Short mmCIF file of C-alpha atoms in Angstrom, two decimals:
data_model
loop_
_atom_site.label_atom_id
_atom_site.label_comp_id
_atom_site.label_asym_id
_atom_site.label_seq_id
_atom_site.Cartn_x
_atom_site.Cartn_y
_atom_site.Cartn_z
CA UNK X 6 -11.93 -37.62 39.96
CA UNK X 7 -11.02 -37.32 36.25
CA UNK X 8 -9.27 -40.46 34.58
CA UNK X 9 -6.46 -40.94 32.39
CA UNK X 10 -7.49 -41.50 28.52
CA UNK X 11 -5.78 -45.35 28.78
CA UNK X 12 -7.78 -45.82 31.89
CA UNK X 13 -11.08 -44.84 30.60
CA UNK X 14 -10.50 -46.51 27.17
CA UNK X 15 -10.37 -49.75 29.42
CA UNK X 16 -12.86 -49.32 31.75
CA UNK X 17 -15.64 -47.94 29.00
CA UNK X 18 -14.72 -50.34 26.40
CA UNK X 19 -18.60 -51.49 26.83
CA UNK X 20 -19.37 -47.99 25.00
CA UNK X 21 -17.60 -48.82 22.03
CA UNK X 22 -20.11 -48.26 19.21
CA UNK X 23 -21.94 -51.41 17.78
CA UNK X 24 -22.49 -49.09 14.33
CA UNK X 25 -20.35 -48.56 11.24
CA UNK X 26 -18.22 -45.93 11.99
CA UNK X 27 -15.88 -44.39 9.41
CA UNK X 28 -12.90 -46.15 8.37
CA UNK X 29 -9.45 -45.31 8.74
CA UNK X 30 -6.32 -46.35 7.78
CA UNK X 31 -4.30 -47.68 10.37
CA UNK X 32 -1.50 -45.65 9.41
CA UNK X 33 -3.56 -42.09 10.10
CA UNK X 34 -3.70 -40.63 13.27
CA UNK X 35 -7.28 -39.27 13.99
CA UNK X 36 -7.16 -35.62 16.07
CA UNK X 37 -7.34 -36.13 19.96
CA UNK X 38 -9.67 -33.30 19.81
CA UNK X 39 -11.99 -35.37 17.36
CA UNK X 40 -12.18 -38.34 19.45
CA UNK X 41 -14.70 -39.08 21.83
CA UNK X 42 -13.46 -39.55 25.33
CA UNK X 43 -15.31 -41.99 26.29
CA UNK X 44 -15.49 -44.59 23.21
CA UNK X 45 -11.55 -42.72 22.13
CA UNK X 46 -13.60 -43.54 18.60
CA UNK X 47 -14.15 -40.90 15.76
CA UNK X 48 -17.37 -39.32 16.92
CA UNK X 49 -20.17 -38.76 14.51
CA UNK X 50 -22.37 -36.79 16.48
CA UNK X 51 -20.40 -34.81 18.63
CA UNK X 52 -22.40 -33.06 21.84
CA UNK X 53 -20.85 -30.57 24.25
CA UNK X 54 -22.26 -30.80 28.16
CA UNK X 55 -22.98 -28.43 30.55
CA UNK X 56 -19.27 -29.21 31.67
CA UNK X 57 -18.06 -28.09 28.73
CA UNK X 58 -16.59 -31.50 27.73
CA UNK X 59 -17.33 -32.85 24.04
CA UNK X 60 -18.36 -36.48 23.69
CA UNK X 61 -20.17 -38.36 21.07
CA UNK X 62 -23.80 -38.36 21.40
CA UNK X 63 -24.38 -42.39 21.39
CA UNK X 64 -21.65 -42.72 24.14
CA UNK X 65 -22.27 -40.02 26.27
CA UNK X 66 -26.43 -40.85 26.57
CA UNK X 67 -25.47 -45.12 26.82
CA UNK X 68 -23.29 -43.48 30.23
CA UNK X 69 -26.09 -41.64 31.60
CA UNK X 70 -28.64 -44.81 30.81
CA UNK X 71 -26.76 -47.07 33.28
CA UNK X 72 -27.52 -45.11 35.61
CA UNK X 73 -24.44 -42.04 35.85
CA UNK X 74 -25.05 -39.06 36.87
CA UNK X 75 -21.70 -37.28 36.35
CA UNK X 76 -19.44 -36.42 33.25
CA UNK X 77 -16.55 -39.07 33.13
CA UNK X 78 -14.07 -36.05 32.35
CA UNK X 79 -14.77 -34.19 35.39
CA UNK X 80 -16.73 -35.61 37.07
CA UNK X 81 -19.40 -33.37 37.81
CA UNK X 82 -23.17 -33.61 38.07
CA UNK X 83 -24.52 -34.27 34.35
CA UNK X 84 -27.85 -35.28 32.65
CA UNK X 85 -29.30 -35.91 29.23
CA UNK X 86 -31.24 -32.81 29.01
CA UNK X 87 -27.59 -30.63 29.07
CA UNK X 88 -26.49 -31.87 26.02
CA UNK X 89 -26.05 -29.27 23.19
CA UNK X 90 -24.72 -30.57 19.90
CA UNK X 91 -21.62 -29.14 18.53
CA UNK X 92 -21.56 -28.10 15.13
CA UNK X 93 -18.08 -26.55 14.91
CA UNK X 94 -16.78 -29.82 15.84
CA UNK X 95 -18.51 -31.79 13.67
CA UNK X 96 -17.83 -29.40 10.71
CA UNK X 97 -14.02 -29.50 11.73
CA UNK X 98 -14.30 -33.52 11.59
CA UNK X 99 -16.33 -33.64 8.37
CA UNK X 100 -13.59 -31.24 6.73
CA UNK X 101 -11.00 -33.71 8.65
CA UNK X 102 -12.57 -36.69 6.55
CA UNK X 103 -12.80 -34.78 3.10
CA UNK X 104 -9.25 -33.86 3.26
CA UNK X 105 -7.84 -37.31 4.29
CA UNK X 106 -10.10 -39.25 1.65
CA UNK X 107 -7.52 -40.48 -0.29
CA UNK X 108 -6.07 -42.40 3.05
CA UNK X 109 -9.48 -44.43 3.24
CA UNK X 110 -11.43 -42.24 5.94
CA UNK X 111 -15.40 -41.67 4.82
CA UNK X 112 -17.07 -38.45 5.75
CA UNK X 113 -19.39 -38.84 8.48
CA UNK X 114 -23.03 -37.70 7.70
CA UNK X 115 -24.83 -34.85 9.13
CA UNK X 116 -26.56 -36.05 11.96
CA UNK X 117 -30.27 -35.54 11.94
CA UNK X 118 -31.75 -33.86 15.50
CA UNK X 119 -33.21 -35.76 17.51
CA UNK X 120 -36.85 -34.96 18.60
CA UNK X 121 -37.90 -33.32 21.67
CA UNK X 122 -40.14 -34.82 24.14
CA UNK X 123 -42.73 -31.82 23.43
CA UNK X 124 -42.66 -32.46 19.67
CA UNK X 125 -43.08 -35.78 20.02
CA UNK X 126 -46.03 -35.49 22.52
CA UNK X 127 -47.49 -32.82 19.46
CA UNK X 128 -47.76 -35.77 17.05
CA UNK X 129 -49.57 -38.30 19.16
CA UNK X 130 -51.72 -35.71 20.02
CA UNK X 131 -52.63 -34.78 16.35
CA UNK X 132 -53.01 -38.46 15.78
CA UNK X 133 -55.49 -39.09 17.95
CA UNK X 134 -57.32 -36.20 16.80
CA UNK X 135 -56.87 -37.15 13.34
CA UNK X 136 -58.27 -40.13 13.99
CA UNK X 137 -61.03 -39.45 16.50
CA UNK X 138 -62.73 -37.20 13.63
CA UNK X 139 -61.73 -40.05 11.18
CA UNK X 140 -59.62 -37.99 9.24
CA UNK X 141 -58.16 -40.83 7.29
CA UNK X 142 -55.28 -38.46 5.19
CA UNK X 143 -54.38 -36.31 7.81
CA UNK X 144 -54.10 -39.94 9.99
CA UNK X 145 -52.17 -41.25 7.72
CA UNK X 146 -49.65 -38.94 7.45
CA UNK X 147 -48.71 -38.51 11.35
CA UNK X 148 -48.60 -41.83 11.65
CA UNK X 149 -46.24 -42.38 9.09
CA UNK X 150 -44.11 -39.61 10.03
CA UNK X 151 -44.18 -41.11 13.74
CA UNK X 152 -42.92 -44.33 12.62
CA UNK X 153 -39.86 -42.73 10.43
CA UNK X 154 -38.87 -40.84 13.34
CA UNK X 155 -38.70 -44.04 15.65
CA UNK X 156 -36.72 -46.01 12.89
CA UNK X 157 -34.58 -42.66 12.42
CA UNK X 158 -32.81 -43.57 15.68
CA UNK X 159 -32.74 -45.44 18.82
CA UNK X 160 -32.47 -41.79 20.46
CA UNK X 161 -36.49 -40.79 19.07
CA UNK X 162 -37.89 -44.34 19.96
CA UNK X 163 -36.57 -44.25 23.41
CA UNK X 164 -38.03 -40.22 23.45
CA UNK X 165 -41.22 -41.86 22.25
CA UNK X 166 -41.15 -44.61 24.98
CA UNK X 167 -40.30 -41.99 27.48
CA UNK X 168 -43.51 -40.02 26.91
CA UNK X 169 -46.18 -43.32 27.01
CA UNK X 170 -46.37 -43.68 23.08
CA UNK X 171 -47.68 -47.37 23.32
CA UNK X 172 -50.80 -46.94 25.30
CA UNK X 173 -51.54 -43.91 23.40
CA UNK X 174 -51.18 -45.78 20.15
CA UNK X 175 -52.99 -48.74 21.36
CA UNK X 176 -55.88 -46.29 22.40
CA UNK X 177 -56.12 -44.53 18.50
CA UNK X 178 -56.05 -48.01 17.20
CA UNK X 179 -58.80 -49.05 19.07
CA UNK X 180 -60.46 -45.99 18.14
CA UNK X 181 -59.96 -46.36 14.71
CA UNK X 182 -62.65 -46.68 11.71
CA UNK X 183 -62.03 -50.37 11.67
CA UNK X 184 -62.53 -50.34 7.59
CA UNK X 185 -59.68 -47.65 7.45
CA UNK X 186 -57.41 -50.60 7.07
CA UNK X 187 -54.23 -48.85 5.84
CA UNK X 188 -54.01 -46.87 8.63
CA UNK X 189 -54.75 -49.57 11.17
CA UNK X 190 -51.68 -51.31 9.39
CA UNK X 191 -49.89 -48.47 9.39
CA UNK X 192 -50.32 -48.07 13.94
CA UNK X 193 -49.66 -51.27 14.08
CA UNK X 194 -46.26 -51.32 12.55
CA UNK X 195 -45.50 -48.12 14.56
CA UNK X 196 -46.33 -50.09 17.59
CA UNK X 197 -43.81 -53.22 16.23
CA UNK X 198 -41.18 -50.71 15.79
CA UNK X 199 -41.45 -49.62 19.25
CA UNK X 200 -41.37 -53.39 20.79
CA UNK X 201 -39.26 -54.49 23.32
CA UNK X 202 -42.22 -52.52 26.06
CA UNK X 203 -43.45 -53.88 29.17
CA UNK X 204 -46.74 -52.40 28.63
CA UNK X 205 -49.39 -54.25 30.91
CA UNK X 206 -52.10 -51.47 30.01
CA UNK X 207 -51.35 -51.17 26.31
CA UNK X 208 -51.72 -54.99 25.86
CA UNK X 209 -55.15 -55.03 27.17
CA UNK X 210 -56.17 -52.23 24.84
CA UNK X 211 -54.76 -54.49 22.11
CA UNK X 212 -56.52 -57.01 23.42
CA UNK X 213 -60.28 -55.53 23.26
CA UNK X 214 -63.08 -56.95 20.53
CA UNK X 215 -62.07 -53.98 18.98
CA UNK X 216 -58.67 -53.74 18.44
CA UNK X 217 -58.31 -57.71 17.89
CA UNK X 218 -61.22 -57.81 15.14
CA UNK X 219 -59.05 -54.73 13.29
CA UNK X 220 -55.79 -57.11 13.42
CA UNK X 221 -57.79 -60.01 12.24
CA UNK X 222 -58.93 -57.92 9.37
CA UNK X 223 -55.38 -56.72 8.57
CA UNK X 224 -54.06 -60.41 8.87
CA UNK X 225 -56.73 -60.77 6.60
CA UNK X 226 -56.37 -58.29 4.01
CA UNK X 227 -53.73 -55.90 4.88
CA UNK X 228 -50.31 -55.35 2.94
CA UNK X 229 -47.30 -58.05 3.35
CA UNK X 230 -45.71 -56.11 5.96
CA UNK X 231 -49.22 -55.08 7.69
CA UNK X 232 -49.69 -58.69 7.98
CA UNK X 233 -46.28 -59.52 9.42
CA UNK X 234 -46.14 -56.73 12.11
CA UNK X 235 -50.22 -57.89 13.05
CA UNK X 236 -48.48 -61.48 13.65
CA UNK X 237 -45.34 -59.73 15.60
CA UNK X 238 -47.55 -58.24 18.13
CA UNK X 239 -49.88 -61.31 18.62
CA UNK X 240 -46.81 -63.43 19.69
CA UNK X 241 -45.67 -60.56 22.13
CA UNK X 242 -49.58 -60.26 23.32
CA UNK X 243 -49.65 -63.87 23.74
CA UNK X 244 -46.27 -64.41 26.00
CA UNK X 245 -47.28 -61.02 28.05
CA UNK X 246 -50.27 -62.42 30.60
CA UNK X 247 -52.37 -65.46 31.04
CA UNK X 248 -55.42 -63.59 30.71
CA UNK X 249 -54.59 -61.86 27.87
CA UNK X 250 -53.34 -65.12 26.74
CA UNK X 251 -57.19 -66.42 27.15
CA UNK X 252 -58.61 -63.31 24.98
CA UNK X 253 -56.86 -64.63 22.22
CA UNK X 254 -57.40 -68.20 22.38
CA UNK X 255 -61.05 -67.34 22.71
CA UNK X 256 -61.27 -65.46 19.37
CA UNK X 257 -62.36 -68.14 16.92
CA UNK X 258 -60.93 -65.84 14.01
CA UNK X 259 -57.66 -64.67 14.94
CA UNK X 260 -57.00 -68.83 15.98
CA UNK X 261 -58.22 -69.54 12.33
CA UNK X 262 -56.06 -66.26 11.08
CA UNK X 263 -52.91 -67.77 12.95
CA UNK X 264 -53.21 -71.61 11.78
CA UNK X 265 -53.43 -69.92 8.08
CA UNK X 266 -50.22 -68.23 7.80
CA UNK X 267 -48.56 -71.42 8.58
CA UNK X 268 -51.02 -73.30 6.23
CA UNK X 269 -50.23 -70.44 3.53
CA UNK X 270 -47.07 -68.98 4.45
CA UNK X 271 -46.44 -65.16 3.62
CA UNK X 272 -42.55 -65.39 4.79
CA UNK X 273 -40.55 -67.32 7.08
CA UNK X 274 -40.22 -64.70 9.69
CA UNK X 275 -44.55 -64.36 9.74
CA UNK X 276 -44.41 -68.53 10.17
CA UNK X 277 -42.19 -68.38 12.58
CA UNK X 278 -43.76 -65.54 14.76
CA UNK X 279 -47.13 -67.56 13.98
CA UNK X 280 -45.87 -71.10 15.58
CA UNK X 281 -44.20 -69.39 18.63
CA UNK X 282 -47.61 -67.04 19.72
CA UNK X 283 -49.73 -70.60 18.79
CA UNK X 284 -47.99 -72.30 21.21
CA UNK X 285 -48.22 -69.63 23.91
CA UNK X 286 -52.01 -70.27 23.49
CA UNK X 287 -51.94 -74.00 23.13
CA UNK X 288 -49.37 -74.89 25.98
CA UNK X 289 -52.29 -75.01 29.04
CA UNK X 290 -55.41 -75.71 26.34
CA UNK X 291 -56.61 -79.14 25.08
CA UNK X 292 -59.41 -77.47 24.00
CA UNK X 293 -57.75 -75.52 21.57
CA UNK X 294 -55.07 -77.81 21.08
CA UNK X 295 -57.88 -79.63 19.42
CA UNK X 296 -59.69 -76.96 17.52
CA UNK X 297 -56.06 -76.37 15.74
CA UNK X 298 -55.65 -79.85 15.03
CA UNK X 299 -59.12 -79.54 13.57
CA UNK X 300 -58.04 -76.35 11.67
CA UNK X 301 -55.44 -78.82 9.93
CA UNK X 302 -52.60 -77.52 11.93
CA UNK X 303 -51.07 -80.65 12.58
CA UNK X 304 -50.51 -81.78 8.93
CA UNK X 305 -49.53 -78.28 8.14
CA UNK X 306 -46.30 -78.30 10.95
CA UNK X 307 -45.72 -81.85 9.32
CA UNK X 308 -45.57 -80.40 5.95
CA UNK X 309 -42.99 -77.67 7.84
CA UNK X 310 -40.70 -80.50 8.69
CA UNK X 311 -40.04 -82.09 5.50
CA UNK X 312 -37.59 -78.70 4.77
CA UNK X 313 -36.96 -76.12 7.26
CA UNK X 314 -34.13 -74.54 8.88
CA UNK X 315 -32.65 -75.25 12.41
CA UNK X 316 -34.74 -72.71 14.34
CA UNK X 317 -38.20 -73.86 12.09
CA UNK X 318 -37.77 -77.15 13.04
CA UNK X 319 -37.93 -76.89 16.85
CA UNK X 320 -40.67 -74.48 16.45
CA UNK X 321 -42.38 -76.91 14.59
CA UNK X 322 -41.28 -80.29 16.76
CA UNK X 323 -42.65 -77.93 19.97
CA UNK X 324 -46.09 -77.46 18.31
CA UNK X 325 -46.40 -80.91 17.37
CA UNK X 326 -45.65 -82.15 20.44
CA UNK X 327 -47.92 -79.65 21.98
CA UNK X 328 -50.57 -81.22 19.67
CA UNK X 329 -49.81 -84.77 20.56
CA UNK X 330 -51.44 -84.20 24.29
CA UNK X 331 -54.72 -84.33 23.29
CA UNK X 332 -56.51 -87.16 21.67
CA UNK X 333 -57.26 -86.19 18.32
CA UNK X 334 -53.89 -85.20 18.17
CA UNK X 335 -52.60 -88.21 18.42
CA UNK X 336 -55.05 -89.73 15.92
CA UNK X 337 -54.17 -87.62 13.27
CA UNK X 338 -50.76 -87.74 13.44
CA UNK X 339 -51.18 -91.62 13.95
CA UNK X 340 -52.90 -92.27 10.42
CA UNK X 341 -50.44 -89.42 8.71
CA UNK X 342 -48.11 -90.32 6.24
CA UNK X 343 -45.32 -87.98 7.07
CA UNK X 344 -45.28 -88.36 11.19
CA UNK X 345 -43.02 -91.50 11.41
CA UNK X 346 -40.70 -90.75 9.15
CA UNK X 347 -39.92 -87.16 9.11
CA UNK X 348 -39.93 -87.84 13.26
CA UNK X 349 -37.40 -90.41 12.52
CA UNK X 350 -35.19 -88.24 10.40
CA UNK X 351 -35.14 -85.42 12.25
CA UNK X 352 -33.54 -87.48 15.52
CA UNK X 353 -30.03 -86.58 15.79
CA UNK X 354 -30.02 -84.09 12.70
CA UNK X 355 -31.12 -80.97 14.13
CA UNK X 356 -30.23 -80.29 17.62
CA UNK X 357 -30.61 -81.51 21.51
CA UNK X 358 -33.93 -80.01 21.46
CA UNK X 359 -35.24 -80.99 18.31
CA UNK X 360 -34.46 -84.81 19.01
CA UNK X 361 -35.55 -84.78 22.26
CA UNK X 362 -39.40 -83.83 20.98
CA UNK X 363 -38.93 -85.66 18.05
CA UNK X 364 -38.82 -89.12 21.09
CA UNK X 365 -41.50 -87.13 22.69
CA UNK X 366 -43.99 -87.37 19.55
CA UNK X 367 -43.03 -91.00 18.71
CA UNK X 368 -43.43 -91.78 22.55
CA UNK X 369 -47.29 -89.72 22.75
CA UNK X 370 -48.12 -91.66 18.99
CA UNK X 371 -47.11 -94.57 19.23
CA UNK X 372 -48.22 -95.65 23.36
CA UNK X 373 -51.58 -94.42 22.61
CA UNK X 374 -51.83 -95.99 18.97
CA UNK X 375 -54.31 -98.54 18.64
CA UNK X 376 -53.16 -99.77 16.16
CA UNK X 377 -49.52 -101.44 15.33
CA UNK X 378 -48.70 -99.93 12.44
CA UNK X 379 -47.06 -96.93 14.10
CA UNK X 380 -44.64 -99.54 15.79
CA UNK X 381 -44.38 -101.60 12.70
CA UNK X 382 -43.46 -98.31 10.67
CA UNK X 383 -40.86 -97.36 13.36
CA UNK X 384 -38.84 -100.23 12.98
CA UNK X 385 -38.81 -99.75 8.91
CA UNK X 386 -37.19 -96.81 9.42
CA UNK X 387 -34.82 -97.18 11.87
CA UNK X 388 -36.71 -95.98 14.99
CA UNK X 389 -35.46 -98.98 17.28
CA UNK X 390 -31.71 -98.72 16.29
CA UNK X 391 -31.57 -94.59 16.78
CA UNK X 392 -33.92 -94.89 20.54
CA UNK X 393 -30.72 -97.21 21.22
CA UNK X 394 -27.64 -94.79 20.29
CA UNK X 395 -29.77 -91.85 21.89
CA UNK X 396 -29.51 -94.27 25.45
CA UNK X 397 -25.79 -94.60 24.87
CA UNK X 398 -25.00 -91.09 23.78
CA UNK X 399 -27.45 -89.80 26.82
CA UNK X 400 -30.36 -87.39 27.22
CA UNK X 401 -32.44 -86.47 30.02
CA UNK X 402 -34.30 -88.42 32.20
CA UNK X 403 -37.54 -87.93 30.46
CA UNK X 404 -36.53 -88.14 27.03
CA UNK X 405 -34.04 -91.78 28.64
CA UNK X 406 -37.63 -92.99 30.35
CA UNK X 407 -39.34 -92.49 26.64
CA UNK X 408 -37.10 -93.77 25.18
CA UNK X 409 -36.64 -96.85 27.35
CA UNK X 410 -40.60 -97.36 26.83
CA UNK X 411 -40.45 -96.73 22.97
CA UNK X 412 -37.53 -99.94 22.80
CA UNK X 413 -39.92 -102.12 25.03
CA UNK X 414 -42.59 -101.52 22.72
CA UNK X 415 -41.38 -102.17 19.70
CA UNK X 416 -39.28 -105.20 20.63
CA UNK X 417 -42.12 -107.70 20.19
CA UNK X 418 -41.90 -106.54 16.27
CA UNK X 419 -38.33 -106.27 16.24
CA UNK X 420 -36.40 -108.79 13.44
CA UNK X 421 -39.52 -109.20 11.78
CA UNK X 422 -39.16 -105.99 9.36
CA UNK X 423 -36.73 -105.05 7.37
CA UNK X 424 -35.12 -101.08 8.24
CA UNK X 425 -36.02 -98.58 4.49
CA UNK X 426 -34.17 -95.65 3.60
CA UNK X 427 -36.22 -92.37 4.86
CA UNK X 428 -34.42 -90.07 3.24
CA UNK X 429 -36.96 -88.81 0.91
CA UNK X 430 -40.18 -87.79 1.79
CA UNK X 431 -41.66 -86.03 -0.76
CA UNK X 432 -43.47 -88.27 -2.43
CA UNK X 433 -44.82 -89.62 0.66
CA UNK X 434 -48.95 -90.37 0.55
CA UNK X 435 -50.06 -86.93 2.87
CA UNK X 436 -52.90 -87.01 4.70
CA UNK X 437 -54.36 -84.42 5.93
#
């Protein structure tokens, strides 16, 4: 049964659209004919449906993706494939906007049409032609016009998904001259733009010799964003499967690729991606836990923590802790400069998280130390007064039980040094 407009402005208030739409000033009445019925908004890209009913495009197709199968209006059967757009309307509502211009209403644009599953299927075809006869131009230029397309709208990526446009890029990059570098950069960024995928099949194709020595070379040498999009899809390769997981790990190059973007960082989003796929690989592996300790990772998440943002520093504190479990680990961050103090300073400064693996570090360090000097060094800077506010303010049981330890052991120093300001660290002695 149809519902009132009130009604269905309450119960669809989900559809209400999360883009700019034109303004209007409150004092102007937009057209019942121009609104949609479902959002009651302006619409931009009005559709008509086999029902004859008019909605706007975005609202209509979000209805039918949860799973309706019937037009809200009247509620008969309806699908996605029905929907033909309306140009008379959208003329009458671009003329609408013109006139009323001067009461603070923009002109909607001409919406661009949205590809068709057949032309979409066309292109990847021609790619992997292209590509198969390494035909580096004509490559080039599909590929490119295949990722403007999916950024055009969430409409064409979806259309894209729809059809199996992952595996079928994942199998032309594998394919690929590996030396035809911009065009390797150029799928892989395609393939970025079409993440979130559960892909189980596409993955592994990523995650052949092949295909991982061509992102190793564009981590390498490819362009800024090349190099940022090769990082994007190692951290979604690495948090997909354990196996997969295990490919990467294994691949001495990509690990050494990885460690160097945080060693010699190309942006904050590319360190970022960088620590969180490391740590997928590092969680369940001592082994490589050490060979990135070797690689200079641990002074290198150090160096991260003397000035980072909120969501840098747990990143980082995670890593290092991650670090800490195996031996050498712990050694190195033992005879480092930076590890008791910029632990220390972070506690209590950050968040929950962040102080919690800040104890966590101290706790790994300075058990396992030795020497005293870690100890000694705590109590300079204030280690033993902050383990006993983080008691009284309260934590969790494993952080309270490190804690508890950390107090014991430095109590047979305590009195006998004098607590230094930490607030600088800059000019801290680093070793590396």
């Amino acid at each position: 049964m149809a519902f009132s407009r009130k009604a269905r402005a309450s119960k669809n208030s989900k559809f209400k659209s999360s883009t700019t739409l034109p303004v209007v000033a409150t004092e102007l009445s937009i057209p019942d004919q121009f609104r949609c019925p479902i959002s009651l908004d302006l619409m931009k890209d009005p559709v008509t449906a086999p029902t004859g009913i008019t909605y706007d495009r975005q609202s209509i197709e979000r209805w039918l993706e949860m799973g309706n199968s019937t037009c809200p209006v009247t509620n008969l059967a309806l699908n996605c494939h029905g929907l033909i757009p309306n140009h008379t309307i959208r003329r009458l509502i671009q003329d609408w906007c013109d006139s009323n211009r001067s009461h603070g209403v923009e002109r909607i644009p001409t919406p661009r049409i949205p590809i068709s599953q057949v032309d979409a299927f066309q292109i990847l075809s021609d790619l992997s032609v292209a590509i198969k006869h390494q035909d580096e131009e004509l490559g080039l230029e599909l590929v490119r016009k295949l990722k403007s397309l999916i950024k055009e709208s969430e409409r064409n990526r979806r259309c894209f998904l729809s059809i199996g446009a992952p595996i079928e890029l994942a199998s032309t990059f594998r394919a690929c001259n590996p030396e035809a570098l911009v065009v390797l950069g150029e799928i892989l960024t395609t393939l970025v733009c079409l993440l979130p995928f559960e892909d189980e099949i596409t993955m592994r194709e990523l995650g052949t010799s092949e295909s991982l020595s061509s992102i190793v070379q564009i981590m390498k040498h490819g362009d800024i964003s090349s190099r940022l999009n090769s990082v994007l899809m190692l951290k979604k390769m690495a948090s997909t499967k354990e196996d997969l997981a295990k490919a990467l790990a294994n691949h001495v190059a990509l690990i050494e690729a990885l460690t160097g973007f945080i060693k010699e960082p190309i942006s904050t989003q590319a360190t970022k991606a960088s620590l969180a796929a490391i740590f997928y690989l590092i969680s369940d592996d001592e082994k490589l836990s050490k060979k990135c300790v070797d690689l200079g990772l641990l002074h290198s998440t150090l160096e991260i923590l003397v000035d980072s943002d909120k969501n840098m520093t747990e990143k980082a504190l995670v890593i290092l802790d991650t670090l800490c479990n195996c031996k050498l680990g712990r050694e190195k961050a033992c005879k480092h400069a930076l590890t008791i103090p910029v632990l220390a300073k972070k506690m209590f400064r950050v968040s929950d998280m962040a102080t919690e693996f800040a104890v966590s570090v101290l706790w790994k360090v300075c058990k396992n130390c030795k020497e005293s000097n870690c100890l000694v060094e705590c109590l300079q800077v204030g280690v033993f007064q902050k383990m006993l506010l983080l008691l009284q303010v309260g934590c969790s049981e494993s952080t309270k039980e490190k804690a508890s330890e950390m107090l014991k052991l430095m109590s047979s120093f305590s009195g006998k040094f004098e607590c230094v300001d930490t607030m600088d660290f800059k000019g801290l002695n680093r070793i590396s």
